[in-house]
């Protein structure tokens, strides 16, 4: 073929290919520009939404009556809403840039903030230095982006009402305790005399005397529990003793309820191995825990039922348990039975066992936790319950 023709055909082919490439590049370029425009529009929309969200959050923080402070990792205030300035008695806008210590003037809050940074959350309470200053709670929570959120709330009125309630319960309980103790002793004496002498009392009279004694005992128990609650809320200290024998304490404490159990038709026994490691604790308070658990077991046990009190050593703990053959605790109530004033359905309670304040298990939990222990319940509804508490093992022979 003529070389000139070949050259011409080659140039034409190159032109066609070049045109195709140009068209393809043009389309690709167009698509790229379209994508870029969409991304820019999306970014702009995102920025607008972000700005709107931040504005809404800022407005919310400004309107809150609760104080909110943003603290950086160095424990310096980055931002604070107006309520935080008011609650802390500071001029508006004066908190940012200050350290936590400068802000609160309280070493406890600074320690709490450090704990919240490492643990995720912590809480502290303080009273402002001025004479009429409020009582404040400060909750610290670790922020996702680093640093902390500190939430400040005024609990002055709550603490005042709690103090009034505690004083009322304390005064009322003391006023009731003396006459009730007298009535209880008289009822017990009358019951014993009726049983010991042949006075020819009708069976109904004997039964009524017995009921007076039992109901008076319930009233005395309720007053004692209210007094215990008052002491707990007033922050009463523990009288700790080293070398406390929980096995012996449990046996002695359970024995105090022997008469009550006999009258309810319930028996109990104590199982303790020899050589259980002693604990460090307040004997009177821990004895009360055992009494509360045994009393609770008697109230929910059937006639002829048996209660078993066990003390054992398990690892680093000494565990005391009270097992009954009663009606059991419903699954949905097992997490609540240790709450103050919580009471299970009265239909499940023995009619002759009486009611209660709903404080016995709550007091037990508080005492156990004061000793650094834990308390729990294991129960299958209809098959009985086992209430247990564990205390750290160990202790010497000295008194503290």
mmCIF file of C-alpha atoms in Angstrom:
data_model
loop_
_atom_site.group_PDB
_atom_site.id
_atom_site.type_symbol
_atom_site.label_atom_id
_atom_site.label_comp_id
_atom_site.label_asym_id
_atom_site.label_seq_id
_atom_site.Cartn_x
_atom_site.Cartn_y
_atom_site.Cartn_z
ATOM 1 C CA UNK A 1 0.000 0.000 0.000
ATOM 2 C CA UNK A 2 1.089 3.509 -0.704
ATOM 3 C CA UNK A 3 2.970 4.933 2.333
ATOM 4 C CA UNK A 4 1.143 8.200 1.952
ATOM 5 C CA UNK A 5 -2.190 6.404 2.373
ATOM 6 C CA UNK A 6 -0.878 4.602 5.459
ATOM 7 C CA UNK A 7 0.250 7.877 7.003
ATOM 8 C CA UNK A 8 -3.128 9.456 6.270
ATOM 9 C CA UNK A 9 -5.021 6.522 7.811
ATOM 10 C CA UNK A 10 -2.765 6.621 10.886
ATOM 11 C CA UNK A 11 -3.336 10.288 11.436
ATOM 12 C CA UNK A 12 -7.089 9.790 11.123
ATOM 13 C CA UNK A 13 -6.998 6.934 13.671
ATOM 14 C CA UNK A 14 -4.956 9.034 16.074
ATOM 15 C CA UNK A 15 -7.436 11.858 15.684
ATOM 16 C CA UNK A 16 -10.374 9.553 16.386
ATOM 17 C CA UNK A 17 -8.708 8.059 19.482
ATOM 18 C CA UNK A 18 -7.696 11.470 20.746
ATOM 19 C CA UNK A 19 -11.247 12.693 20.301
ATOM 20 C CA UNK A 20 -12.626 9.736 22.184
ATOM 21 C CA UNK A 21 -10.172 10.299 25.025
ATOM 22 C CA UNK A 22 -11.054 13.976 25.145
ATOM 23 C CA UNK A 23 -14.767 13.178 25.266
ATOM 24 C CA UNK A 24 -14.213 10.600 28.030
ATOM 25 C CA UNK A 25 -12.003 12.990 30.009
ATOM 26 C CA UNK A 26 -14.556 15.712 29.639
ATOM 27 C CA UNK A 27 -17.306 13.495 30.973
ATOM 28 C CA UNK A 28 -15.109 12.343 33.867
ATOM 29 C CA UNK A 29 -14.233 15.912 34.612
ATOM 30 C CA UNK A 30 -17.913 16.822 34.608
ATOM 31 C CA UNK A 31 -18.756 13.976 36.918
ATOM 32 C CA UNK A 32 -15.942 14.983 39.281
ATOM 33 C CA UNK A 33 -17.187 18.554 39.388
ATOM 34 C CA UNK A 34 -20.703 17.332 40.141
ATOM 35 C CA UNK A 35 -19.440 15.125 42.967
ATOM 36 C CA UNK A 36 -17.378 17.985 44.388
ATOM 37 C CA UNK A 37 -20.396 20.291 44.286
ATOM 38 C CA UNK A 38 -22.549 17.725 46.081
ATOM 39 C CA UNK A 39 -19.877 17.191 48.737
ATOM 40 C CA UNK A 40 -19.545 20.939 49.218
ATOM 41 C CA UNK A 41 -23.306 21.307 49.548
ATOM 42 C CA UNK A 42 -23.441 18.413 52.035
ATOM 43 C CA UNK A 43 -20.575 19.890 54.053
ATOM 44 C CA UNK A 44 -22.257 23.272 54.106
ATOM 45 C CA UNK A 45 -25.516 21.667 55.240
ATOM 46 C CA UNK A 46 -23.640 19.714 57.922
ATOM 47 C CA UNK A 47 -21.927 22.900 59.103
ATOM 48 C CA UNK A 48 -25.291 24.655 59.288
ATOM 49 C CA UNK A 49 -26.818 21.779 61.266
ATOM 50 C CA UNK A 50 -23.795 21.669 63.546
ATOM 51 C CA UNK A 51 -23.964 25.407 64.133
ATOM 52 C CA UNK A 52 -27.717 25.185 64.785
ATOM 53 C CA UNK A 53 -27.213 22.276 67.239
ATOM 54 C CA UNK A 54 -24.448 24.126 69.063
ATOM 55 C CA UNK A 55 -26.635 27.231 69.271
ATOM 56 C CA UNK A 56 -29.515 25.164 70.678
ATOM 57 C CA UNK A 57 -27.212 23.531 73.222
ATOM 58 C CA UNK A 58 -25.808 26.900 74.231
ATOM 59 C CA UNK A 59 -29.326 28.276 74.635
ATOM 60 C CA UNK A 60 -30.329 25.277 76.740
ATOM 61 C CA UNK A 61 -27.311 25.654 79.016
ATOM 62 C CA UNK A 62 -28.084 29.364 79.414
ATOM 63 C CA UNK A 63 -31.662 28.561 80.466
ATOM 64 C CA UNK A 64 -30.832 25.750 82.902
ATOM 65 C CA UNK A 65 -31.145 26.410 86.629
ATOM 66 C CA UNK A 66 -28.571 23.683 87.206
ATOM 67 C CA UNK A 67 -24.941 24.727 87.014
ATOM 68 C CA UNK A 68 -22.918 23.180 84.172
ATOM 69 C CA UNK A 69 -19.164 23.594 83.778
ATOM 70 C CA UNK A 70 -16.896 22.246 81.050
ATOM 71 C CA UNK A 71 -13.468 21.397 82.484
ATOM 72 C CA UNK A 72 -10.414 20.443 80.452
ATOM 73 C CA UNK A 73 -7.942 17.658 81.182
ATOM 74 C CA UNK A 74 -5.825 20.024 83.277
ATOM 75 C CA UNK A 75 -8.836 20.679 85.551
ATOM 76 C CA UNK A 76 -9.359 24.233 84.311
ATOM 77 C CA UNK A 77 -12.803 25.607 83.542
ATOM 78 C CA UNK A 78 -13.277 26.040 79.799
ATOM 79 C CA UNK A 79 -16.899 27.209 79.973
ATOM 80 C CA UNK A 80 -19.640 27.710 82.559
ATOM 81 C CA UNK A 81 -23.308 28.632 82.252
ATOM 82 C CA UNK A 82 -24.920 31.514 84.215
ATOM 83 C CA UNK A 83 -26.436 29.131 86.793
ATOM 84 C CA UNK A 84 -22.967 27.856 87.723
ATOM 85 C CA UNK A 85 -21.816 31.425 88.426
ATOM 86 C CA UNK A 86 -24.934 32.113 90.525
ATOM 87 C CA UNK A 87 -24.717 28.901 92.565
ATOM 88 C CA UNK A 88 -21.021 29.468 93.283
ATOM 89 C CA UNK A 89 -21.526 33.152 94.096
ATOM 90 C CA UNK A 90 -19.259 34.409 91.298
ATOM 91 C CA UNK A 91 -19.684 37.375 88.896
ATOM 92 C CA UNK A 92 -20.960 36.469 85.411
ATOM 93 C CA UNK A 93 -18.211 35.259 83.070
ATOM 94 C CA UNK A 94 -15.566 35.024 85.798
ATOM 95 C CA UNK A 95 -15.182 31.229 85.958
ATOM 96 C CA UNK A 96 -13.579 30.285 82.598
ATOM 97 C CA UNK A 97 -9.818 29.989 82.978
ATOM 98 C CA UNK A 98 -9.922 29.214 86.693
ATOM 99 C CA UNK A 99 -8.802 25.886 88.121
ATOM 100 C CA UNK A 100 -11.320 23.591 89.834
ATOM 101 C CA UNK A 101 -9.740 24.454 93.184
ATOM 102 C CA UNK A 102 -10.063 28.202 92.511
ATOM 103 C CA UNK A 103 -13.644 27.701 91.353
ATOM 104 C CA UNK A 104 -14.978 25.669 94.283
ATOM 105 C CA UNK A 105 -12.430 26.487 97.042
ATOM 106 C CA UNK A 106 -12.839 22.900 98.222
ATOM 107 C CA UNK A 107 -10.181 20.169 98.144
ATOM 108 C CA UNK A 108 -12.889 17.489 98.164
ATOM 109 C CA UNK A 109 -14.294 18.697 94.831
ATOM 110 C CA UNK A 110 -10.819 18.753 93.313
ATOM 111 C CA UNK A 111 -10.241 15.154 94.456
ATOM 112 C CA UNK A 112 -13.644 14.201 93.062
ATOM 113 C CA UNK A 113 -12.769 15.746 89.683
ATOM 114 C CA UNK A 114 -9.519 13.787 89.544
ATOM 115 C CA UNK A 115 -11.412 10.605 90.407
ATOM 116 C CA UNK A 116 -13.996 11.318 87.680
ATOM 117 C CA UNK A 117 -11.213 11.722 85.096
ATOM 118 C CA UNK A 118 -9.848 8.276 85.923
ATOM 119 C CA UNK A 119 -13.039 6.400 86.834
ATOM 120 C CA UNK A 120 -15.600 8.011 84.540
ATOM 121 C CA UNK A 121 -17.813 9.589 87.214
ATOM 122 C CA UNK A 122 -17.749 10.736 90.831
ATOM 123 C CA UNK A 123 -19.758 12.898 93.220
ATOM 124 C CA UNK A 124 -19.025 15.381 96.015
ATOM 125 C CA UNK A 125 -20.991 17.659 98.308
ATOM 126 C CA UNK A 126 -19.939 21.001 99.754
ATOM 127 C CA UNK A 127 -21.257 23.965 101.692
ATOM 128 C CA UNK A 128 -20.378 27.414 100.420
ATOM 129 C CA UNK A 129 -18.022 29.309 102.707
ATOM 130 C CA UNK A 130 -20.395 32.227 103.342
ATOM 131 C CA UNK A 131 -22.680 31.898 106.375
ATOM 132 C CA UNK A 132 -25.932 31.600 104.418
ATOM 133 C CA UNK A 133 -24.391 29.755 101.490
ATOM 134 C CA UNK A 134 -26.260 26.825 99.967
ATOM 135 C CA UNK A 135 -25.366 23.157 100.199
ATOM 136 C CA UNK A 136 -24.280 21.983 96.746
ATOM 137 C CA UNK A 137 -23.762 18.606 95.129
ATOM 138 C CA UNK A 138 -21.229 18.345 92.307
ATOM 139 C CA UNK A 139 -21.404 15.449 89.863
ATOM 140 C CA UNK A 140 -18.395 14.888 87.622
ATOM 141 C CA UNK A 141 -18.638 12.897 84.377
ATOM 142 C CA UNK A 142 -15.860 12.284 81.895
ATOM 143 C CA UNK A 143 -16.559 13.943 78.512
ATOM 144 C CA UNK A 144 -16.165 12.081 75.216
ATOM 145 C CA UNK A 145 -13.773 14.662 73.806
ATOM 146 C CA UNK A 146 -11.613 14.719 76.935
ATOM 147 C CA UNK A 147 -11.964 16.625 80.165
ATOM 148 C CA UNK A 148 -15.073 16.681 82.354
ATOM 149 C CA UNK A 149 -18.595 17.921 82.681
ATOM 150 C CA UNK A 150 -19.330 19.166 86.211
ATOM 151 C CA UNK A 151 -23.010 19.419 87.175
ATOM 152 C CA UNK A 152 -23.776 21.617 90.211
ATOM 153 C CA UNK A 153 -27.138 21.485 92.018
ATOM 154 C CA UNK A 154 -28.502 23.234 95.113
ATOM 155 C CA UNK A 155 -29.727 20.611 97.633
ATOM 156 C CA UNK A 156 -30.146 22.962 100.606
ATOM 157 C CA UNK A 157 -33.915 22.509 100.820
ATOM 158 C CA UNK A 158 -33.631 18.737 100.437
ATOM 159 C CA UNK A 159 -31.083 18.530 103.266
ATOM 160 C CA UNK A 160 -33.273 20.772 105.453
ATOM 161 C CA UNK A 161 -36.308 18.534 104.909
ATOM 162 C CA UNK A 162 -34.226 15.434 105.602
ATOM 163 C CA UNK A 163 -33.002 16.981 108.852
ATOM 164 C CA UNK A 164 -36.574 17.861 109.884
ATOM 165 C CA UNK A 165 -37.748 14.335 109.102
ATOM 166 C CA UNK A 166 -34.873 12.789 111.052
ATOM 167 C CA UNK A 167 -35.513 15.009 114.080
ATOM 168 C CA UNK A 168 -39.250 14.266 113.951
ATOM 169 C CA UNK A 169 -38.709 10.501 113.769
ATOM 170 C CA UNK A 170 -36.106 10.644 116.520
ATOM 171 C CA UNK A 171 -38.321 12.676 118.878
ATOM 172 C CA UNK A 172 -41.445 10.626 118.147
ATOM 173 C CA UNK A 173 -39.621 7.337 118.601
ATOM 174 C CA UNK A 174 -38.158 8.376 121.955
ATOM 175 C CA UNK A 175 -41.592 9.530 123.145
ATOM 176 C CA UNK A 176 -43.157 6.201 122.153
ATOM 177 C CA UNK A 177 -40.381 3.928 123.339
ATOM 178 C CA UNK A 178 -40.860 4.302 127.101
ATOM 179 C CA UNK A 179 -44.635 3.643 127.264
ATOM 180 C CA UNK A 180 -44.384 0.829 124.733
ATOM 181 C CA UNK A 181 -41.604 -0.852 126.673
ATOM 182 C CA UNK A 182 -43.764 -0.675 129.811
ATOM 183 C CA UNK A 183 -46.796 -2.101 128.023
ATOM 184 C CA UNK A 184 -44.668 -4.847 126.490
ATOM 185 C CA UNK A 185 -43.279 -5.894 129.886
ATOM 186 C CA UNK A 186 -46.757 -5.887 131.443
ATOM 187 C CA UNK A 187 -48.164 -7.983 128.571
ATOM 188 C CA UNK A 188 -45.291 -10.468 128.853
ATOM 189 C CA UNK A 189 -45.767 -10.736 132.630
ATOM 190 C CA UNK A 190 -49.513 -11.207 132.256
ATOM 191 C CA UNK A 191 -48.984 -13.920 129.659
ATOM 192 C CA UNK A 192 -46.493 -15.818 131.838
ATOM 193 C CA UNK A 193 -48.742 -15.606 134.896
ATOM 194 C CA UNK A 194 -51.686 -16.864 132.864
ATOM 195 C CA UNK A 195 -49.611 -19.846 131.712
ATOM 196 C CA UNK A 196 -48.007 -20.559 135.094
ATOM 197 C CA UNK A 197 -51.037 -20.361 137.386
ATOM 198 C CA UNK A 198 -54.321 -22.165 137.327
ATOM 199 C CA UNK A 199 -56.633 -19.175 137.248
ATOM 200 C CA UNK A 200 -59.261 -20.904 135.200
ATOM 201 C CA UNK A 201 -58.981 -18.359 132.422
ATOM 202 C CA UNK A 202 -61.103 -19.145 129.374
ATOM 203 C CA UNK A 203 -59.115 -20.124 126.220
ATOM 204 C CA UNK A 204 -60.285 -16.932 124.463
ATOM 205 C CA UNK A 205 -58.838 -14.818 127.272
ATOM 206 C CA UNK A 206 -55.487 -16.589 127.074
ATOM 207 C CA UNK A 207 -55.499 -16.114 123.302
ATOM 208 C CA UNK A 208 -56.224 -12.403 123.636
ATOM 209 C CA UNK A 209 -53.434 -11.938 126.185
ATOM 210 C CA UNK A 210 -51.048 -13.653 123.775
ATOM 211 C CA UNK A 211 -52.145 -11.397 120.916
ATOM 212 C CA UNK A 212 -51.610 -8.286 123.053
ATOM 213 C CA UNK A 213 -48.058 -9.411 123.752
ATOM 214 C CA UNK A 214 -47.321 -10.191 120.095
ATOM 215 C CA UNK A 215 -48.774 -6.926 118.751
ATOM 216 C CA UNK A 216 -46.962 -4.907 121.407
ATOM 217 C CA UNK A 217 -43.748 -6.612 120.339
ATOM 218 C CA UNK A 218 -44.433 -5.541 116.748
ATOM 219 C CA UNK A 219 -44.917 -1.939 117.850
ATOM 220 C CA UNK A 220 -41.677 -1.989 119.851
ATOM 221 C CA UNK A 221 -39.841 -3.383 116.827
ATOM 222 C CA UNK A 222 -41.250 -0.669 114.562
ATOM 223 C CA UNK A 223 -40.181 2.068 116.978
ATOM 224 C CA UNK A 224 -36.697 0.544 117.245
ATOM 225 C CA UNK A 225 -36.404 0.449 113.459
ATOM 226 C CA UNK A 226 -37.439 4.095 113.201
ATOM 227 C CA UNK A 227 -34.794 4.982 115.777
ATOM 228 C CA UNK A 228 -32.228 3.001 113.813
ATOM 229 C CA UNK A 229 -33.171 4.899 110.664
ATOM 230 C CA UNK A 230 -32.742 8.166 112.531
ATOM 231 C CA UNK A 231 -29.263 7.149 113.698
ATOM 232 C CA UNK A 232 -28.284 6.025 110.202
ATOM 233 C CA UNK A 233 -29.370 9.314 108.618
ATOM 234 C CA UNK A 234 -27.580 11.328 111.282
ATOM 235 C CA UNK A 235 -24.342 9.553 110.358
ATOM 236 C CA UNK A 236 -23.772 7.633 113.589
ATOM 237 C CA UNK A 237 -20.305 6.117 113.897
ATOM 238 C CA UNK A 238 -19.505 2.434 114.256
ATOM 239 C CA UNK A 239 -17.778 1.018 117.334
ATOM 240 C CA UNK A 240 -15.404 -1.328 115.554
ATOM 241 C CA UNK A 241 -13.779 -4.237 117.359
ATOM 242 C CA UNK A 242 -11.081 -6.530 115.964
ATOM 243 C CA UNK A 243 -11.352 -10.291 116.348
ATOM 244 C CA UNK A 244 -15.179 -10.404 116.249
ATOM 245 C CA UNK A 245 -16.487 -13.999 116.151
ATOM 246 C CA UNK A 246 -19.386 -13.947 113.681
ATOM 247 C CA UNK A 247 -20.331 -17.565 114.424
ATOM 248 C CA UNK A 248 -20.872 -16.831 118.101
ATOM 249 C CA UNK A 249 -22.529 -13.481 117.372
ATOM 250 C CA UNK A 250 -24.973 -15.063 114.905
ATOM 251 C CA UNK A 251 -25.952 -17.776 117.401
ATOM 252 C CA UNK A 252 -26.494 -15.273 120.218
ATOM 253 C CA UNK A 253 -28.463 -12.881 118.011
ATOM 254 C CA UNK A 254 -30.721 -15.599 116.604
ATOM 255 C CA UNK A 255 -31.446 -16.846 120.138
ATOM 256 C CA UNK A 256 -33.099 -13.507 120.909
ATOM 257 C CA UNK A 257 -35.896 -14.491 118.539
ATOM 258 C CA UNK A 258 -36.383 -18.014 119.871
ATOM 259 C CA UNK A 259 -39.639 -17.173 121.693
ATOM 260 C CA UNK A 260 -41.025 -15.275 118.695
ATOM 261 C CA UNK A 261 -40.223 -18.203 116.376
ATOM 262 C CA UNK A 262 -41.765 -20.742 118.760
ATOM 263 C CA UNK A 263 -45.002 -18.790 118.873
ATOM 264 C CA UNK A 264 -45.126 -18.725 115.092
ATOM 265 C CA UNK A 265 -44.568 -22.488 114.921
ATOM 266 C CA UNK A 266 -41.135 -22.074 113.329
ATOM 267 C CA UNK A 267 -37.893 -23.724 114.435
ATOM 268 C CA UNK A 268 -34.344 -22.644 113.677
ATOM 269 C CA UNK A 269 -30.833 -23.978 114.094
ATOM 270 C CA UNK A 270 -27.356 -22.538 113.736
ATOM 271 C CA UNK A 271 -24.652 -24.313 111.712
ATOM 272 C CA UNK A 272 -21.128 -22.966 112.126
ATOM 273 C CA UNK A 273 -17.832 -24.774 111.565
ATOM 274 C CA UNK A 274 -14.991 -24.401 114.059
ATOM 275 C CA UNK A 275 -12.277 -21.850 113.493
ATOM 276 C CA UNK A 276 -14.141 -19.330 111.307
ATOM 277 C CA UNK A 277 -11.841 -16.364 110.680
ATOM 278 C CA UNK A 278 -12.843 -13.357 112.813
ATOM 279 C CA UNK A 279 -13.913 -10.036 111.331
ATOM 280 C CA UNK A 280 -13.545 -6.412 112.337
ATOM 281 C CA UNK A 281 -16.903 -4.885 113.106
ATOM 282 C CA UNK A 282 -19.486 -3.386 115.426
ATOM 283 C CA UNK A 283 -20.963 -6.336 117.323
ATOM 284 C CA UNK A 284 -24.211 -4.571 118.227
ATOM 285 C CA UNK A 285 -24.886 -3.453 114.650
ATOM 286 C CA UNK A 286 -23.958 -6.796 113.065
ATOM 287 C CA UNK A 287 -26.060 -8.607 115.640
ATOM 288 C CA UNK A 288 -28.942 -6.401 114.583
ATOM 289 C CA UNK A 289 -28.408 -7.475 110.971
ATOM 290 C CA UNK A 290 -28.753 -11.133 111.978
ATOM 291 C CA UNK A 291 -31.863 -10.359 114.052
ATOM 292 C CA UNK A 292 -33.469 -8.488 111.137
ATOM 293 C CA UNK A 293 -32.777 -11.335 108.710
ATOM 294 C CA UNK A 294 -34.064 -14.023 111.102
ATOM 295 C CA UNK A 295 -37.149 -11.957 111.971
ATOM 296 C CA UNK A 296 -37.859 -11.513 108.266
ATOM 297 C CA UNK A 297 -37.460 -15.274 107.701
ATOM 298 C CA UNK A 298 -39.892 -16.117 110.517
ATOM 299 C CA UNK A 299 -42.527 -13.751 109.133
ATOM 300 C CA UNK A 300 -42.514 -15.508 105.765
ATOM 301 C CA UNK A 301 -42.109 -19.103 106.956
ATOM 302 C CA UNK A 302 -45.023 -21.592 107.068
ATOM 303 C CA UNK A 303 -46.135 -23.405 110.221
ATOM 304 C CA UNK A 304 -43.628 -26.125 110.967
ATOM 305 C CA UNK A 305 -41.003 -24.429 108.800
ATOM 306 C CA UNK A 306 -37.324 -24.445 109.661
ATOM 307 C CA UNK A 307 -34.774 -21.631 109.450
ATOM 308 C CA UNK A 308 -31.055 -22.382 109.176
ATOM 309 C CA UNK A 309 -28.427 -19.793 110.116
ATOM 310 C CA UNK A 310 -24.966 -20.538 108.696
ATOM 311 C CA UNK A 311 -21.599 -18.827 109.077
ATOM 312 C CA UNK A 312 -18.703 -19.902 106.853
ATOM 313 C CA UNK A 313 -15.340 -18.715 105.610
ATOM 314 C CA UNK A 314 -15.098 -18.272 101.829
ATOM 315 C CA UNK A 315 -11.824 -16.905 100.454
ATOM 316 C CA UNK A 316 -11.280 -13.408 101.821
ATOM 317 C CA UNK A 317 -14.805 -13.167 103.231
ATOM 318 C CA UNK A 318 -16.875 -14.456 106.121
ATOM 319 C CA UNK A 319 -20.410 -15.171 104.912
ATOM 320 C CA UNK A 320 -23.462 -15.313 107.179
ATOM 321 C CA UNK A 321 -26.687 -16.651 105.655
ATOM 322 C CA UNK A 322 -30.264 -17.139 106.832
ATOM 323 C CA UNK A 323 -32.212 -19.762 104.891
ATOM 324 C CA UNK A 324 -35.970 -20.250 105.205
ATOM 325 C CA UNK A 325 -38.632 -22.478 103.662
ATOM 326 C CA UNK A 326 -41.097 -19.674 103.106
ATOM 327 C CA UNK A 327 -42.977 -18.280 100.147
ATOM 328 C CA UNK A 328 -39.873 -16.879 98.475
ATOM 329 C CA UNK A 329 -39.268 -13.481 96.914
ATOM 330 C CA UNK A 330 -40.676 -12.766 93.425
ATOM 331 C CA UNK A 331 -37.955 -12.219 90.832
ATOM 332 C CA UNK A 332 -39.088 -8.661 90.091
ATOM 333 C CA UNK A 333 -38.857 -7.775 93.797
ATOM 334 C CA UNK A 334 -35.415 -9.227 94.538
ATOM 335 C CA UNK A 335 -33.625 -6.019 93.511
ATOM 336 C CA UNK A 336 -35.923 -3.898 95.673
ATOM 337 C CA UNK A 337 -36.263 -5.756 98.976
ATOM 338 C CA UNK A 338 -33.327 -3.821 100.462
ATOM 339 C CA UNK A 339 -34.870 -0.431 99.650
ATOM 340 C CA UNK A 340 -36.190 1.695 102.500
ATOM 341 C CA UNK A 341 -39.914 1.305 103.159
ATOM 342 C CA UNK A 342 -40.293 -1.307 100.423
ATOM 343 C CA UNK A 343 -42.731 -4.060 101.430
ATOM 344 C CA UNK A 344 -43.778 -7.153 99.531
ATOM 345 C CA UNK A 345 -47.419 -8.004 98.953
ATOM 346 C CA UNK A 346 -49.102 -8.336 102.368
ATOM 347 C CA UNK A 347 -51.024 -11.348 101.060
ATOM 348 C CA UNK A 348 -47.735 -13.260 101.174
ATOM 349 C CA UNK A 349 -47.176 -12.450 104.864
ATOM 350 C CA UNK A 350 -48.274 -14.661 107.754
ATOM 351 C CA UNK A 351 -51.336 -12.993 109.280
ATOM 352 C CA UNK A 352 -50.149 -13.687 112.831
ATOM 353 C CA UNK A 353 -46.651 -12.368 112.123
ATOM 354 C CA UNK A 354 -47.783 -8.765 111.808
ATOM 355 C CA UNK A 355 -46.544 -6.087 109.445
ATOM 356 C CA UNK A 356 -43.588 -3.786 109.728
ATOM 357 C CA UNK A 357 -42.070 -0.544 108.583
ATOM 358 C CA UNK A 358 -40.240 -2.021 105.593
ATOM 359 C CA UNK A 359 -36.969 -0.863 107.162
ATOM 360 C CA UNK A 360 -35.467 -4.093 108.496
ATOM 361 C CA UNK A 361 -33.682 -5.188 105.318
ATOM 362 C CA UNK A 362 -32.733 -1.614 104.389
ATOM 363 C CA UNK A 363 -31.081 -1.146 107.778
ATOM 364 C CA UNK A 364 -29.294 -4.486 107.362
ATOM 365 C CA UNK A 365 -27.930 -3.408 103.983
ATOM 366 C CA UNK A 366 -26.732 -0.071 105.322
ATOM 367 C CA UNK A 367 -24.921 -1.650 108.287
ATOM 368 C CA UNK A 368 -23.254 -4.289 106.096
ATOM 369 C CA UNK A 369 -22.098 -1.687 103.580
ATOM 370 C CA UNK A 370 -20.740 0.482 106.414
ATOM 371 C CA UNK A 371 -18.507 -2.502 107.243
ATOM 372 C CA UNK A 372 -17.261 -2.723 103.652
ATOM 373 C CA UNK A 373 -19.378 -5.803 102.969
ATOM 374 C CA UNK A 374 -22.210 -6.779 100.658
ATOM 375 C CA UNK A 375 -25.677 -8.293 101.093
ATOM 376 C CA UNK A 376 -27.915 -10.188 98.685
ATOM 377 C CA UNK A 377 -30.841 -12.594 98.380
ATOM 378 C CA UNK A 378 -31.202 -15.866 96.478
ATOM 379 C CA UNK A 379 -34.768 -17.080 96.108
ATOM 380 C CA UNK A 380 -37.072 -19.260 94.061
ATOM 381 C CA UNK A 381 -40.684 -18.208 94.447
ATOM 382 C CA UNK A 382 -42.566 -20.821 96.439
ATOM 383 C CA UNK A 383 -39.382 -22.598 97.586
ATOM 384 C CA UNK A 384 -37.931 -20.280 100.216
ATOM 385 C CA UNK A 385 -35.183 -17.675 100.328
ATOM 386 C CA UNK A 386 -31.606 -17.345 101.496
ATOM 387 C CA UNK A 387 -30.449 -13.904 102.627
ATOM 388 C CA UNK A 388 -26.670 -13.619 102.933
ATOM 389 C CA UNK A 389 -24.117 -10.981 103.799
ATOM 390 C CA UNK A 390 -20.344 -11.105 103.406
ATOM 391 C CA UNK A 391 -17.748 -9.211 105.463
ATOM 392 C CA UNK A 392 -14.006 -8.898 104.881
ATOM 393 C CA UNK A 393 -12.205 -11.618 106.826
ATOM 394 C CA UNK A 394 -9.434 -10.846 109.308
ATOM 395 C CA UNK A 395 -8.888 -8.892 112.521
ATOM 396 C CA UNK A 396 -6.749 -8.825 115.618
ATOM 397 C CA UNK A 397 -7.587 -8.711 119.289
ATOM 398 C CA UNK A 398 -7.557 -4.997 120.043
ATOM 399 C CA UNK A 399 -10.443 -2.595 120.515
ATOM 400 C CA UNK A 400 -10.727 0.502 118.367
#
